[in-house]
Tab-separated table of C-alpha atoms in Angstrom:
chain	number	residue	atom	x	y	z
A	1	MET	CA	128.579	160.313	164.542
A	2	ALA	CA	132.000	159.090	165.514
A	3	LYS	CA	133.710	160.377	168.725
A	4	GLN	CA	135.466	163.775	168.263
A	5	ALA	CA	138.485	161.965	169.870
A	6	LEU	CA	138.933	159.536	166.975
A	7	LEU	CA	138.502	161.930	164.211
A	8	GLN	CA	141.095	164.204	165.770
A	9	ARG	CA	143.632	161.238	165.857
A	10	GLU	CA	143.184	160.509	161.965
A	11	LEU	CA	143.929	164.061	161.471
A	12	LYS	CA	146.915	164.035	163.534
A	13	ARG	CA	148.035	160.942	161.459
A	14	ALA	CA	147.464	162.291	158.136
A	15	LYS	CA	149.338	165.600	159.482
A	16	LEU	CA	151.985	162.927	160.683
A	17	VAL	CA	152.279	160.928	157.058
A	18	ALA	CA	152.190	164.249	155.293
A	19	LYS	CA	155.416	165.291	157.314
A	20	PHE	CA	157.433	162.212	156.936
A	21	ALA	CA	156.131	161.292	153.586
A	22	LYS	CA	159.542	162.127	151.751
A	23	LYS	CA	161.817	160.764	153.837
A	24	TYR	CA	159.628	157.496	154.522
A	25	ASN	CA	159.565	157.070	150.724
A	26	GLU	CA	163.366	157.655	150.301
A	27	LEU	CA	164.235	155.046	153.379
A	28	LYS	CA	161.796	152.609	151.640
A	29	ALA	CA	163.437	153.179	148.238
A	30	ILE	CA	167.017	152.439	149.846
A	31	ALA	CA	165.757	149.253	151.773
A	32	LYS	CA	164.156	147.740	148.643
A	33	ASP	CA	167.092	148.716	146.545
A	34	ALA	CA	169.208	145.421	145.965
A	35	LYS	CA	171.779	147.257	144.193
A	36	ARG	CA	172.519	148.805	147.718
A	37	SER	CA	175.160	147.278	150.334
A	38	ALA	CA	173.773	145.010	152.896
A	39	GLU	CA	174.895	147.496	155.707
A	40	GLU	CA	172.977	150.427	153.978
A	41	ARG	CA	169.987	148.495	153.725
A	42	GLU	CA	170.087	147.534	157.106
A	43	ALA	CA	170.726	151.238	158.204
A	44	ALA	CA	167.512	152.674	156.051
A	45	ARG	CA	165.454	149.812	157.841
A	46	LEU	CA	166.950	151.133	161.653
A	47	ALA	CA	165.985	154.577	160.282
A	48	LEU	CA	162.496	153.419	159.239
A	49	GLN	CA	161.842	151.927	162.712
A	50	LYS	CA	163.146	155.385	164.239
A	51	LEU	CA	160.157	157.089	162.546
A	52	PRO	CA	157.099	157.820	164.427
A	53	ARG	CA	154.756	154.851	164.455
A	54	ASN	CA	151.811	157.044	163.233
A	55	ALA	CA	153.736	158.333	160.218
A	56	ASN	CA	153.431	155.025	158.456
A	57	PRO	CA	150.544	155.496	155.642
A	58	THR	CA	148.957	152.170	156.252
A	59	ARG	CA	147.911	153.348	160.083
A	60	GLN	CA	145.487	155.830	158.520
A	61	ARG	CA	141.684	154.708	158.232
A	62	ASN	CA	139.256	155.635	155.445
A	63	ARG	CA	136.157	157.264	157.304
A	64	CYS	CA	133.038	158.574	155.975
A	65	GLY	CA	133.147	162.309	155.317
A	66	ILE	CA	130.076	163.086	156.859
A	67	THR	CA	129.408	160.742	160.299
A	68	GLY	CA	133.226	159.882	160.382
A	69	ARG	CA	132.288	156.151	160.574
A	70	PRO	CA	135.454	154.064	159.761
A	71	ARG	CA	133.963	150.795	158.232
A	72	GLY	CA	131.757	150.373	155.088
A	73	THR	CA	133.476	153.611	153.328
A	74	PHE	CA	133.219	153.665	149.741
A	75	ARG	CA	136.260	155.411	148.124
A	76	GLN	CA	134.972	156.986	145.099
A	77	PHE	CA	132.678	158.978	147.380
A	78	GLY	CA	134.231	158.949	150.623
A	79	LEU	CA	131.322	158.359	152.241
A	80	SER	CA	129.648	155.307	154.292
A	81	ARG	CA	127.422	153.106	152.477
A	82	MET	CA	124.584	154.160	154.702
A	83	LYS	CA	125.034	157.787	153.596
A	84	ILE	CA	125.513	156.753	149.963
A	85	ARG	CA	122.182	154.911	150.049
A	86	GLU	CA	120.201	157.967	151.779
A	87	MET	CA	121.835	160.431	149.597
A	88	ALA	CA	121.426	157.980	146.322
A	89	PHE	CA	117.626	157.955	147.283
A	90	ALA	CA	117.209	161.433	147.686
A	91	GLY	CA	119.029	162.180	144.307
A	92	GLU	CA	122.014	164.028	146.138
A	93	ILE	CA	124.188	162.097	144.131
A	94	PRO	CA	124.388	162.973	140.540
A	95	GLY	CA	124.774	159.928	138.296
A	96	VAL	CA	123.726	157.171	140.722
A	97	ILE	CA	120.437	155.441	140.887
A	98	LYS	CA	118.646	152.487	142.232
A	99	ALA	CA	119.690	149.139	140.288
A	100	SER	CA	116.836	147.366	138.708
A	101	TRP	CA	116.705	144.474	136.202
């Protein structure tokens, strides 16, 4: 199990990303728009830099829904590789079976 502080940090980041998502997307669109003037694009980049660092969606980390493990997480299940293995062998994940050929 991951430390509670790390899990809480990820929750805090998720809230910040959700809070600033609209503004972040608008500023990114302005900064990428080649039809805008250079001054407008530069102003948008500066405004992006002033947003909180954790408001950037790329700072979020995928974690296992059960253990909180940050590595080896499968997006399809939201679980770490070890938990997928345990649950698949126990028959707790429908449609997942052990491969044999």
